[in-house]
XYZ file of C-alpha atoms in Angstrom:
593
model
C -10.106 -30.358 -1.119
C -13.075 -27.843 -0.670
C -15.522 -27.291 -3.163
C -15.926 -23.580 -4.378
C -19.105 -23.424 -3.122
C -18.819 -24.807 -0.028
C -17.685 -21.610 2.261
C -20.926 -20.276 3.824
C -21.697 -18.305 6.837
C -23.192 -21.317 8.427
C -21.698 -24.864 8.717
C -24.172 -27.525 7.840
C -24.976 -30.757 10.275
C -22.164 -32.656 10.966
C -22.867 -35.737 9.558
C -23.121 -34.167 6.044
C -19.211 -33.346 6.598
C -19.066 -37.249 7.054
C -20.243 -37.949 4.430
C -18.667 -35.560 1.748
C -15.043 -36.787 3.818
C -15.653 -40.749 3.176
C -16.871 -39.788 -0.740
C -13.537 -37.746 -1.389
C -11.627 -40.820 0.466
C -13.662 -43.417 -1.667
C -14.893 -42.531 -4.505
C -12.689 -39.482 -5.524
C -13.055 -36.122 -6.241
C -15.692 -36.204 -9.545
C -18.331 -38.276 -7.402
C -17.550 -36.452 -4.338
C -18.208 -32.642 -6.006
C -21.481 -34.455 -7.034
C -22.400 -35.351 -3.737
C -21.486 -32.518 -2.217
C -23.710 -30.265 -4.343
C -26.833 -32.790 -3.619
C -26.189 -31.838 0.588
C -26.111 -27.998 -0.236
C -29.099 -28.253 -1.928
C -30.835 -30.506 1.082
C -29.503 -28.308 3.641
C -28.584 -24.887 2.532
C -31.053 -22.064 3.373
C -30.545 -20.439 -0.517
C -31.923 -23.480 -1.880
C -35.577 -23.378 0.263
C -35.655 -19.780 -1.359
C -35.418 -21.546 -5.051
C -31.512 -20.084 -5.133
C -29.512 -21.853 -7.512
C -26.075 -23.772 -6.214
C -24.364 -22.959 -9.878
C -21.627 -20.123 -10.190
C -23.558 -18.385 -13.123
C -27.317 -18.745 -14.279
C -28.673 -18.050 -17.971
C -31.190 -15.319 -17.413
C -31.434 -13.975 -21.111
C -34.880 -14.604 -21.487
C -35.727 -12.625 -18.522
C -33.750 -9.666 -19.055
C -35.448 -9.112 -21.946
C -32.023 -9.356 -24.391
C -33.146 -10.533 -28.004
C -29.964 -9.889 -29.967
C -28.910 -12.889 -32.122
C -25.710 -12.018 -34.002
C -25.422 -12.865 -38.065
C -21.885 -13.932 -39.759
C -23.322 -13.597 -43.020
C -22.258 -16.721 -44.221
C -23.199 -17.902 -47.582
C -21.500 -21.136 -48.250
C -18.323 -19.030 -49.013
C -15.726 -20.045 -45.779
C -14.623 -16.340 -45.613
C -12.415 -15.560 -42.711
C -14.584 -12.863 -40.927
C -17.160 -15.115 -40.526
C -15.786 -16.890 -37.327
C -13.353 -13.908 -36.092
C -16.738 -11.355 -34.692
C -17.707 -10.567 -32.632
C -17.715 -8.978 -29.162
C -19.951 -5.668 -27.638
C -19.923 -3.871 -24.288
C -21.060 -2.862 -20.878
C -20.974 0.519 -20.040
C -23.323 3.201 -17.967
C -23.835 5.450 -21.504
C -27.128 7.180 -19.579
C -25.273 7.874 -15.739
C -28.243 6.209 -13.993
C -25.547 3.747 -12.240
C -25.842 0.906 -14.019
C -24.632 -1.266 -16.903
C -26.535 -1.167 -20.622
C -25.416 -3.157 -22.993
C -24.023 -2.560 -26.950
C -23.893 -6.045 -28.949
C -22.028 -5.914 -32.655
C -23.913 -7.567 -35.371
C -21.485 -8.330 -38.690
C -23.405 -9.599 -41.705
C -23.879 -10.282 -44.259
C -20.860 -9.435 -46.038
C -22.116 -9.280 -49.669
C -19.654 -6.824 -51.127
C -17.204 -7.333 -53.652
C -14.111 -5.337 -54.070
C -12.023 -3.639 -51.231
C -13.493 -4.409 -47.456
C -14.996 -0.755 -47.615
C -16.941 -2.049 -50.233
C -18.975 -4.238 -47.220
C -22.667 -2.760 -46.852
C -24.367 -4.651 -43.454
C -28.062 -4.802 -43.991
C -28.706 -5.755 -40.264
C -27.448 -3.039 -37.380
C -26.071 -3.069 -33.444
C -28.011 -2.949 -30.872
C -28.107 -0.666 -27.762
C -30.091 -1.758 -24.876
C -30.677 0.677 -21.570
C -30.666 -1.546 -18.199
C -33.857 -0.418 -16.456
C -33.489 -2.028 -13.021
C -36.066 -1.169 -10.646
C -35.087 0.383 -7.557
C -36.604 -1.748 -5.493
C -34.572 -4.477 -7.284
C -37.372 -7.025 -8.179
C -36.558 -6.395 -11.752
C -32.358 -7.202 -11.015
C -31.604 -6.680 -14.762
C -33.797 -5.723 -17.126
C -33.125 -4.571 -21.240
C -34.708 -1.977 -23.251
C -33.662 -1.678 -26.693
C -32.830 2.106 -27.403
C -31.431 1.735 -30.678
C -33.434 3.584 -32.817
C -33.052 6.513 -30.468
C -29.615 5.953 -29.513
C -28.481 6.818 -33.608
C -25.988 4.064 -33.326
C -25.650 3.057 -37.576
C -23.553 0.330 -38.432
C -21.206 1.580 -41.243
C -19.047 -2.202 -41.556
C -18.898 -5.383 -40.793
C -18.878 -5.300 -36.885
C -16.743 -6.937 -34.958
C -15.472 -5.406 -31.370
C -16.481 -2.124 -29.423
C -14.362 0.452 -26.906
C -15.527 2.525 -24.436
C -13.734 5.896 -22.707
C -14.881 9.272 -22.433
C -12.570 11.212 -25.197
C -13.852 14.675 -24.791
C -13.628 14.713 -20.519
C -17.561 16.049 -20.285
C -18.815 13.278 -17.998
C -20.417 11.396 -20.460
C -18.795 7.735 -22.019
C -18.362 7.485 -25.731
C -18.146 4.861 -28.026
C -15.740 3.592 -30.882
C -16.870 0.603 -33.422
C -14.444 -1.576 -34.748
C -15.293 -2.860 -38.199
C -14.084 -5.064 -41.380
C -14.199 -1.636 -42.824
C -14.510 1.617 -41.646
C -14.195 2.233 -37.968
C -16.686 4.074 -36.213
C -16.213 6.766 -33.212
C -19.504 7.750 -31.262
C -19.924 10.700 -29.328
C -22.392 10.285 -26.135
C -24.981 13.414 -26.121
C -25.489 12.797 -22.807
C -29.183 12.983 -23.640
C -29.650 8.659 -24.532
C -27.921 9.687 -27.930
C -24.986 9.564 -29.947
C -23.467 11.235 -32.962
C -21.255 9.511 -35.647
C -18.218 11.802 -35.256
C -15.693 9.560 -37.277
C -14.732 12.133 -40.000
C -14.265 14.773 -37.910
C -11.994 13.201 -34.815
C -10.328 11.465 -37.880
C -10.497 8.019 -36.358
C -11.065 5.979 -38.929
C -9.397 3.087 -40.144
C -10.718 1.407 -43.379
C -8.656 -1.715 -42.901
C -10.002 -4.839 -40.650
C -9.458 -4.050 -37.469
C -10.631 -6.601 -34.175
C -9.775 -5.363 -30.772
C -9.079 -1.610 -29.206
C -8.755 0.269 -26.477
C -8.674 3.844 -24.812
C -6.158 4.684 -22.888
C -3.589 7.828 -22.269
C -0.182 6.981 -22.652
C 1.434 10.795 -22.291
C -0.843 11.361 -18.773
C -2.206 14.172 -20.501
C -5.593 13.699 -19.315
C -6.769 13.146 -22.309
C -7.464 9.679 -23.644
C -5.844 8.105 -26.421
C -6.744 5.329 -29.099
C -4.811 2.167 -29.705
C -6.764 -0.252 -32.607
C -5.325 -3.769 -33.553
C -5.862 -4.699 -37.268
C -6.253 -7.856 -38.181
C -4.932 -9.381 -41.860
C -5.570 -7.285 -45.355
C -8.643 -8.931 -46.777
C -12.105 -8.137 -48.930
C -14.672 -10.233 -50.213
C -13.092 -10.699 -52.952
C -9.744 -12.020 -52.160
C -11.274 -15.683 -51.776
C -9.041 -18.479 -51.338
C -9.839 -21.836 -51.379
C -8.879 -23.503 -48.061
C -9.268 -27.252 -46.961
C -8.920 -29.386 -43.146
C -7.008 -32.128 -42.773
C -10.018 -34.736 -44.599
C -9.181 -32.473 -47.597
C -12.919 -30.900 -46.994
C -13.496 -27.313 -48.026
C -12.907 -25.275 -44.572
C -11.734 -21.666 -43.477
C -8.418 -20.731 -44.146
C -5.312 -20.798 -41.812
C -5.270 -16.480 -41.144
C -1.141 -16.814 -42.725
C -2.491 -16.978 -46.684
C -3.251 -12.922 -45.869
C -0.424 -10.808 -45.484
C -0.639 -9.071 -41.489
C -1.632 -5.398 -41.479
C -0.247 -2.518 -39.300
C -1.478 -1.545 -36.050
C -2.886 2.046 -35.328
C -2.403 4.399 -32.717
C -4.455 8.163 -32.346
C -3.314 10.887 -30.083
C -6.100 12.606 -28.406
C -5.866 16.196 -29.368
C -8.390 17.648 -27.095
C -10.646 19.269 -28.740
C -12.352 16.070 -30.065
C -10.138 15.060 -32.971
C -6.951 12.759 -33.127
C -4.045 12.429 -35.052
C -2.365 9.565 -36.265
C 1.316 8.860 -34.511
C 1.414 5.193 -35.420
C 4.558 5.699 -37.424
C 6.458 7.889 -34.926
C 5.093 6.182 -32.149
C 7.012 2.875 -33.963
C 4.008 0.051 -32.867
C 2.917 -0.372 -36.643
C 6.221 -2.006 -37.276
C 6.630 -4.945 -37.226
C 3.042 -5.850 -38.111
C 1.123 -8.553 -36.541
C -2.614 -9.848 -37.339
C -3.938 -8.923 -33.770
C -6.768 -9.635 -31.908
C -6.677 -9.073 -28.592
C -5.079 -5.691 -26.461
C -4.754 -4.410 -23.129
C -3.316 -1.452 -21.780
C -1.230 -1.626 -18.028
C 1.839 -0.211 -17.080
C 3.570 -3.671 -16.880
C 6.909 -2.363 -16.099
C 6.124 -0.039 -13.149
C 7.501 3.106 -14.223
C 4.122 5.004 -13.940
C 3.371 5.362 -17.832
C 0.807 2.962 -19.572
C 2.324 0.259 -22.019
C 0.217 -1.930 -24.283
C 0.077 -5.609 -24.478
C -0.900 -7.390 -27.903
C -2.364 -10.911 -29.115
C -1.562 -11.723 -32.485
C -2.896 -14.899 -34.480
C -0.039 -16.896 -35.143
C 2.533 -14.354 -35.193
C 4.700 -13.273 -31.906
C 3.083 -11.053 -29.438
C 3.785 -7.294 -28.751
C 4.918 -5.803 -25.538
C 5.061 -2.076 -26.480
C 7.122 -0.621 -24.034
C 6.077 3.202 -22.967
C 9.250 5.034 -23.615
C 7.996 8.232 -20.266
C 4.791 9.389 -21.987
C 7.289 10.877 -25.089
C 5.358 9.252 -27.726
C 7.703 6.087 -28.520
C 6.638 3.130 -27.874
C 9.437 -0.495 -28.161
C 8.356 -3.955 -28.396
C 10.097 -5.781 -25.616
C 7.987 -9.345 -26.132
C 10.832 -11.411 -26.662
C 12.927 -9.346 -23.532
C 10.500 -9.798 -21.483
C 9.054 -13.230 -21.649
C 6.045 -12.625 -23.449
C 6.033 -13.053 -26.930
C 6.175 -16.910 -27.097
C 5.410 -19.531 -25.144
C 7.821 -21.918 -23.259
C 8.423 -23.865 -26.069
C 9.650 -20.694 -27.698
C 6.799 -20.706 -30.408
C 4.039 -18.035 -31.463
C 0.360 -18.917 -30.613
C -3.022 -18.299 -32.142
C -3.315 -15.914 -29.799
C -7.009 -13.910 -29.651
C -8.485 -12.839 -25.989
C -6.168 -11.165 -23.104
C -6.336 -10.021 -19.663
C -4.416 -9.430 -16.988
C -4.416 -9.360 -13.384
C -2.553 -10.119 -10.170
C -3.122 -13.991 -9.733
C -0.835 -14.632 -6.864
C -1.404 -11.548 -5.169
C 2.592 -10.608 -5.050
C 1.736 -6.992 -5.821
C 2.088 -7.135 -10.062
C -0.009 -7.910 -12.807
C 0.197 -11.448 -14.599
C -0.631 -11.582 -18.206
C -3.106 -14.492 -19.225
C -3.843 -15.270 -22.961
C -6.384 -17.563 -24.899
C -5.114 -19.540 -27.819
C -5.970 -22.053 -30.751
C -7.052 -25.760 -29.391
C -3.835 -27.777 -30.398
C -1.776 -25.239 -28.696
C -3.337 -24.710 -25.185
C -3.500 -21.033 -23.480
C -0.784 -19.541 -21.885
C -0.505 -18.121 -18.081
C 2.998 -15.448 -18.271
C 3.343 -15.041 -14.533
C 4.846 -11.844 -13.259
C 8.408 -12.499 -11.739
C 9.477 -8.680 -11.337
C 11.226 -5.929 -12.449
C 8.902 -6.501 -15.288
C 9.684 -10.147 -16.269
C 7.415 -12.611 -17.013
C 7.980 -16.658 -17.013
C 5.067 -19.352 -18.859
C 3.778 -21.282 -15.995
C 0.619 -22.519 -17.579
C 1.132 -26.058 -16.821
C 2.822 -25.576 -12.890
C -0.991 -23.296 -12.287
C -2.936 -26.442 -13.948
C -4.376 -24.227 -17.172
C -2.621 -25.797 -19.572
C -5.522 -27.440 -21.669
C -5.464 -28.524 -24.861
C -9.058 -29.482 -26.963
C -10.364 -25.538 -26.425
C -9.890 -22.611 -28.915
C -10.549 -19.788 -25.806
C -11.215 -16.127 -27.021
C -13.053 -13.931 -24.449
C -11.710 -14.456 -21.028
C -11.429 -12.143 -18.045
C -9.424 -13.209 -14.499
C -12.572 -12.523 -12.076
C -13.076 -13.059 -8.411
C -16.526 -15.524 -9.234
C -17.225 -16.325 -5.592
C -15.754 -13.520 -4.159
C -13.333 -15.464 -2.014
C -10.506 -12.680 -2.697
C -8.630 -14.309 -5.472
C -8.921 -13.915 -9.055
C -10.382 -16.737 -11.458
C -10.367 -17.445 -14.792
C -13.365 -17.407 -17.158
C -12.669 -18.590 -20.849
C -15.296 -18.708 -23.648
C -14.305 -21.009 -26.679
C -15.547 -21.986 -29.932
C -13.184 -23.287 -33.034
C -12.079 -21.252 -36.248
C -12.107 -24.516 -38.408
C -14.672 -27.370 -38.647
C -14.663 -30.020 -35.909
C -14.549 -33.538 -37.371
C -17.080 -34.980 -34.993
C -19.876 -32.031 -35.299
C -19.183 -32.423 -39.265
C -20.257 -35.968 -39.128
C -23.242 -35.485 -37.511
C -24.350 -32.946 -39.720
C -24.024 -29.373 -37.897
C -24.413 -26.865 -40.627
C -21.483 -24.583 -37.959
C -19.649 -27.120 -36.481
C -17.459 -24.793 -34.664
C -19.243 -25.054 -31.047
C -17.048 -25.624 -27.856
C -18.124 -25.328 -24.096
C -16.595 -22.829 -21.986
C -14.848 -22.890 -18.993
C -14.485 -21.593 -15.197
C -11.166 -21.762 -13.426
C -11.106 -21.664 -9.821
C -7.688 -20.085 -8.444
C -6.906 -22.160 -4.999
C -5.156 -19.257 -2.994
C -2.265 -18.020 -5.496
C -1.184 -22.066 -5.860
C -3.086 -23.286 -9.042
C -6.501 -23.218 -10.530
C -8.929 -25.675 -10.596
C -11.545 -25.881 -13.264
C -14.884 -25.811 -11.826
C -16.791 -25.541 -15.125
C -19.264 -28.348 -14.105
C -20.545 -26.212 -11.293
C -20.407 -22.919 -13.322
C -24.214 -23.178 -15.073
C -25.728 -24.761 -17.560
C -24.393 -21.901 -20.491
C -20.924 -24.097 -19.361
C -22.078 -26.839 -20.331
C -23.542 -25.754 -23.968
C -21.694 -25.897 -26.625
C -21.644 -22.237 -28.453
C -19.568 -20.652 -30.974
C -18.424 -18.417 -28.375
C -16.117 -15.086 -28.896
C -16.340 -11.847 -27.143
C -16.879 -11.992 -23.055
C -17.425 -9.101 -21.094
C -17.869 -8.636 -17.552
C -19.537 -6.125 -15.190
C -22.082 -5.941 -12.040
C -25.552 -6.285 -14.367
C -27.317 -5.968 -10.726
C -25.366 -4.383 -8.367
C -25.631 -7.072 -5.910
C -21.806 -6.840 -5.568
C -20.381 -10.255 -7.881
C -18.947 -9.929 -11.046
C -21.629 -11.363 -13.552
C -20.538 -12.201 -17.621
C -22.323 -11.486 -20.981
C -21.380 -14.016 -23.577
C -21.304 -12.668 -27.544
C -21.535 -15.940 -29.943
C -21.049 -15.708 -33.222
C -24.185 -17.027 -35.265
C -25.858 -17.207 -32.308
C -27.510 -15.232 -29.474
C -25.507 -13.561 -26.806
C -26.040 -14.706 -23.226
C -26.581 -13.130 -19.792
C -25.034 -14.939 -16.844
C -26.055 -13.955 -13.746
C -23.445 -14.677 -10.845
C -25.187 -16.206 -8.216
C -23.046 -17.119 -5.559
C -20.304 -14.176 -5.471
C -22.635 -11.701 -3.355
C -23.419 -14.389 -0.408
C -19.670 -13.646 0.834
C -18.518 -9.796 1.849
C -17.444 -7.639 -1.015
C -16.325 -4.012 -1.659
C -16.968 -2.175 -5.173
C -14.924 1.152 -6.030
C -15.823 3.684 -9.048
C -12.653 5.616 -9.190
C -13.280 8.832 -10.225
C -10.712 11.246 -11.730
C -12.088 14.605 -10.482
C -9.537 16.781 -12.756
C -11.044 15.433 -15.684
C -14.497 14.068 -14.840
C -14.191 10.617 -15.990
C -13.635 6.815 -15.122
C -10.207 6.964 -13.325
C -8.293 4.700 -16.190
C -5.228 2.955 -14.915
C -5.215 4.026 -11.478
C -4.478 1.229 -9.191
C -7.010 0.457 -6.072
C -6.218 -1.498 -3.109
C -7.230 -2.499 0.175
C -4.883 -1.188 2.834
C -3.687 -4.146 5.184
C -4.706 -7.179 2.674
C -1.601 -8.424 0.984
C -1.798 -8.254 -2.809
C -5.394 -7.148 -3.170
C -5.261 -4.784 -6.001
C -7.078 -3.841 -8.882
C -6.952 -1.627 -11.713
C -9.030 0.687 -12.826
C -9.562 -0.859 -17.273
C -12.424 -1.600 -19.388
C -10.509 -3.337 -22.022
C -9.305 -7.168 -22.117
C -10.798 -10.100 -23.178
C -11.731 -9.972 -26.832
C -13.786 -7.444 -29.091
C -15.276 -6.156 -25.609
C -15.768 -3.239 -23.136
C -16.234 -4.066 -19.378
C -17.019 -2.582 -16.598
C -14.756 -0.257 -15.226
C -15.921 -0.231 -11.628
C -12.907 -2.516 -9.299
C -14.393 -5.227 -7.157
C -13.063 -6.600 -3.930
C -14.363 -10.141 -2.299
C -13.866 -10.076 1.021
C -14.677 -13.690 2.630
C -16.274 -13.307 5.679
C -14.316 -10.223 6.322
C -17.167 -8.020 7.383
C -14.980 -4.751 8.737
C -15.253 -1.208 7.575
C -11.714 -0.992 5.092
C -9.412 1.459 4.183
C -9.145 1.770 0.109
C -5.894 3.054 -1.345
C -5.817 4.675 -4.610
C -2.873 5.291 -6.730
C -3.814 7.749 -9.300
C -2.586 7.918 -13.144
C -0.516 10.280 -11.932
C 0.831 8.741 -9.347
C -0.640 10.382 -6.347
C -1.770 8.346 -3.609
C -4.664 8.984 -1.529
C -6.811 6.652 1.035
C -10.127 6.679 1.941
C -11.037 5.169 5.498
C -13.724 3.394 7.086
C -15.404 2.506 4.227
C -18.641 0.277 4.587
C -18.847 -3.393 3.242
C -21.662 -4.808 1.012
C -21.739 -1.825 -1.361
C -20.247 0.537 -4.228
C -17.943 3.488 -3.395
C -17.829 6.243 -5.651
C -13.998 7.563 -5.047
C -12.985 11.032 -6.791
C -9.361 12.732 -6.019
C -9.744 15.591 -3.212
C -13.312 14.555 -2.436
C -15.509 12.466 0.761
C -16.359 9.071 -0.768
C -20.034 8.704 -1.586
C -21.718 5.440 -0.788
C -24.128 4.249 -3.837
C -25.691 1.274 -2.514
C-alpha cells in the first residue's frame, strides 16, 4: 500500500524500495509507515533543505498569531462554554491574500436573558502581510483596533460574503446574543451595520452562511440557532460517576432557525416563516449551502445536536424552502437514529460528478459519510469508506485535497462536550482535549487515516472546534487554521501539497463584482474533478473561497470549465499550472502567481 507521501518526482535508490517491500511483508503496515518516513528523510532532496516530511506544520509562533480564545468559565458547567468557537479566512483588504478573524466568547457574567451577556475581552482581526518576495510566507498583523470590529455577545462563529455587490467582503458575527453584521469600508475598516440591515438575532445562534437562494444576485442570510438559554437558566447536570458535568443540550428546548432576504440596498427582511425552515426547529450547529438536487437553485443542508438533520429543499428560487432529510437519506444515520451532529462539508469524494455530504458527530456515535447515489439520494457508507470511528467528538472538518494527489481528504478537529474520565483523574482542570485527525481518500475506494504523518498539532490533544481552510501562502496546497476553545488557535502550514502540480481558480462573478458563490469549476477532460465555488462548512467558520485543483504530476496547460449560478457555462483554455487564475464571466483569465 503506498504511503501518502511517497509520490515524488524522483524515485529513490532501489534498494530503499527493498526495504520498505520486506517491512510491509514482515512487520506490517504501522512499522513499515515508520520506516518508510526514516528513508524519505535519508534520501529525499526536501529534507537536505530542512523540509519537513509531515502533511501540516505548526507555524503559529512565526506568523506572528497571538489570539488565545476565553470560555469564561467560572466553575459554573454552562453550555456555551464548550460549543465556541470558530473565525475566518477571508481577503477583507483585496491585496490577494488570506487575513484572519478569530471569535473570542467570555466571560459570560450576565444574569437574565442571553442579551443580558456583556464580553469584556474582543475578536481579533489580523491583516496577512506576506512579502512579495515570499521569505515572510505568512505573516499576522493585528488590525483590530483599526478594523472597528466590537464584540457585542458572546462569540461563537463568523460568515463572510459581500452583501452590498461593491467589491469589498463583509462580515456577519454570530453570538450567544445579538448577532452582528459588518460592513467592509474597503479602506481596512468596518462599520457595525446590524440595526440598520436588520440582521439581528438576539437568540444563540452557532453556524451561518451567505448564500442567494432566488439567483437574484444578491446574497442572502441563513443563521442556525442553537437551544434557548441565558445565564441564568442553570441546571445542574452530572456524567455517568454522578460528578457535576455539562449538560446533555435536550434539558433546553431547540430554537428556530432564521433566514434574511437580501433586499439590495443593504438591509434584509426576515422570510423565515414563509420561507417554512424555522419549523420544525432543531438546535443546529453546523450549515452548508449546495444545490444537492441539481435543479440549478441553492438548497441548505443542516447539523443539529441530537435532533434529525435538515435538508431544505429549494422550491425554484420562489422563496419556499421543504425539508426532505428523511426522503432523501440524510437526516439519520443507518441505524435510523439522530446524531450529535456539529461540523459539515461536502464535496465530491468519488469523483462521480455530485457532491457527498460528510458530518462530524458526538464520540459514542461515530461520524457519518452520506454518499451521493443520484437523482439526489444519499446512502450512509461510513463504515464501507473506513471513517466510521468511534472515541472522537469531530466538529470542524473540511474534505481537502492535502497532498494534492486529485482526490479529496478528510480533516476532522475534535475535542469532547463532557468530561473525559481519564483526563479527570489526572487532574486536568478542562478535560475535554482530543487529537485530531487526517483521512487520506485512496482513489474514490476508502480513506485511510494518516493522522500520524499529519504534524505534530495531530498528535496534541486540544479542545478543538472551528477549522477553516484556505491558501495562507499561496504556494498552491490547502493549509488549516485550528480555533480551540480555551486555548490558542493554530496555524498549519501544508507542507507537502505544493511539491505535486496544482491549479487554483478565483471565480469571479463580473455582473455583480464578487466571489462567484455556488458556481461549479471543473477541469475539462479529468473525470469528476469539480469544485464549488463556498466559504461555508465546517463549523463556526469562513474559508477560503478560491477552488483548488491537485494535479499529480500532470504538468499540462488545462482547460477550466465554469458553470455559473446561473447556469451559464463558459471555459477558459490553456491555462498555466503551478498558479492562481482569476476567472470573471465575459473576460481573459488573469494569471496571479
Amino acid at each position: 500500500m503506498p504511503h501518502p507521501l511517497d509520490e515524488r518526482r524522483s524515485r529513490p535508490p532501489s534498494h530503499e524500495w527493498r526495504i520498505v517491500k520486506f517491512a510491509v511483508v514482515s512487520l506490517g503496515y504501522r512499522i513499515a509507515t515508520s520506516l518508510l518516513a526514516l528513508i524519505l528523510f535519508a534520501v529525499w532532496p526536501g529534507s537536505l533543505s530542512g523540509q519537513s516530511t509531515a502533511a501540516f506544520v505548526d507555524v503559529t509562533a512565526q506568523t506572528g498569531l497571538d489570539f488565545t480564545h476565553a470560555n469564561g468559565a467560572a466553575g459554573e458547567l454552562l453550555l456555551p462554554e464548550v460549543i465556541g468557537a470558530g473565525g475566518a479566512l477571508f481577503d477583507f483588504d483585496n491585496d490577494g491574500d488570506l487575513d484572519l478573524f478569530a471569535i473570542q466568547s467570555g466571560p459570560l457574567g450576565g444574569r437574565g436573558s442571553a442579551a443580558d451577556v456583556r464580553p469584556r475581552v474582543h475578536h481579533r482581526l489580523y491583516r496577512n502581510d506576506r512579502s512579495p518576495d515570499g521569505r515572510v510566507p505568512v505573516r499576522f498583523t493585528d488590525v483590530t483596533e483599526r478594523g472597528g470590529i466590537t464584540a457585542a455577545g458572546y462569540g461563537m462563529g463568523a460568515a463572510t460574503g459581500d452583501i452590498d455587490n461593491d467589491g469589498w467582503v463583509d462580515l456577519y458575527v454570530t453570538n450567544l446574543g445579538s448577532n452582528q453584521l459588518f460592513r467592509n469600508n474597503g479602506n481596512g475598516t468596518f462599520t457595525d451595520i446590524t440595526a440598520k440591515s436588520g440582521t439581528d438575532d438576539p437568540r444563540w445562534s452557532t453556524s451561518a452562511t451567505f448564500f442567494d437562494y432566488d439567483r437574484d444576485g444578491w446574497l442572502d442570510l441563513f443563521v442556525a440557532n442553537y437551544v434557548n438559554f441565558s445565564p441564568s437558566m442553570k441546571r445542574g447536570c452530572f456524567s455517568a460517576g454522578s460528578a457535576r458535568d455539562y449538560c446533555n443540550p435536550a434539558v433546553y428546548a431547540p430554537t428556530p432557525d432564521k433566514l434574511f432576504h437580501n433586499n439590495r440596498d443593504g438591509t434584509f427582511s426576515d422570510v423565515t416563516q414563509r420561507s417554512g425552515v424555522g419549523v420544525p426547529s432543531g438546535r443546529g450547529l453546523g450549515v452548508l449551502a449546495s444545490d444537492f438536487n441539481g435543479d440549478g437553485f441553492t438548497d441548505l443542508y443542516v447539523a443539529n445536536d441530537g435532533d434529525a438533520n435538515q435538508l431544505w429543499i429549494n422550491e425554484r428560487g420562489s422563496g419556499v424552502f421543504r425539508d426532505e432529510a428523511l426522503l432523501t437519506g440524510v437526516a439519520v444515520n443507518r441505524m435510523g437514529q439522530p446524531q450529535g451532529s456539529m461540523g459539515i462539508d461536502a464535496g465530491d469524494v468519488d469523483r462521480d460528478g455530485d457532491e457527498d455530504l460528510f458530518v462530524t458527530n458526538l464520540d459514542n456515535e461515530g461520524n457519518t459519510l452520506y454518499v451521493n447515489v443520484g437523482d439526489g439520494l444519499f446512502e450512509d457508507r461510513t463504515t464501507e469508506f473506513g471513517l466510521f470511528k468511534l472515541g472522537f467528538t469531530g466538529f470542524g472538518t473540511r474534505f481537502i485535497d492535502y497532498d494534492n494527489d486529485g482526490w479529496l481528504d478528510v480533516v476532522v478537529v475534535n475535542g469532547a462536550v463532557r468530561h473525559l474520565s481519564q483526563q479527570v483523574q489526572k487532574g486536568d482542570p478542562y478535560p475535554l482535549k482530543q487529537r485530531s485527525q487526517l483521512f487520506r481518500n485512496d482513489r474514490g475506494r476508502r480513506f485511510e487515516d494518516v493522522s500520524s504523518v499529519a504534524g505534530s498539532a495531530f498528535a496534541q490533544l486540544h479542545v478543538a472546534r472551528g477549522a477553516a481552510t484556505g491558501d495562507l501562502d499561496n504556494d498552491g496546497d490547502t493549509d488549516v487554521v485550528m480555533f480551540n476553545n480555551s486555548g490558542p488557535a493554530r496555524v498549519l502550514l501544508n507542507d507537502v501539497g505544493h511539491r505535486r502540480h496544482w491549479l487554483g481558480v478565483r471565480a469571479i462573478d463580473s455582473r455583480y463584482r464578487r466571489d462567484a458563490v455556488q458556481a461549479r469549476v471543473s477541469i475539462v477532460g479529468q473525470r469528476g474533478v469539480a469544485r464549488s465555488v463556498r466559504t461555508d462548512g465546517s463549523y463556526c467558520v469562513a474559508n477560503d473561497p478560491r477552488v483548488l485543483f491537485g494535479l499529480g504530476n500532470d504538468s499540462a496547460a488545462q482547460t477550466v470549465r465554469v458553470q455559473w449560478a446561473g447556469g451559464q457555462v463558459e471555459e477558459f483554455r490553456n491555462l498555466a499550472v503551478d498558479r492562481y487564475w482569476t476567472l470573471e464571466s465575459g473576460k481573459e483569465p488573469r494569471a496571479s502567481r
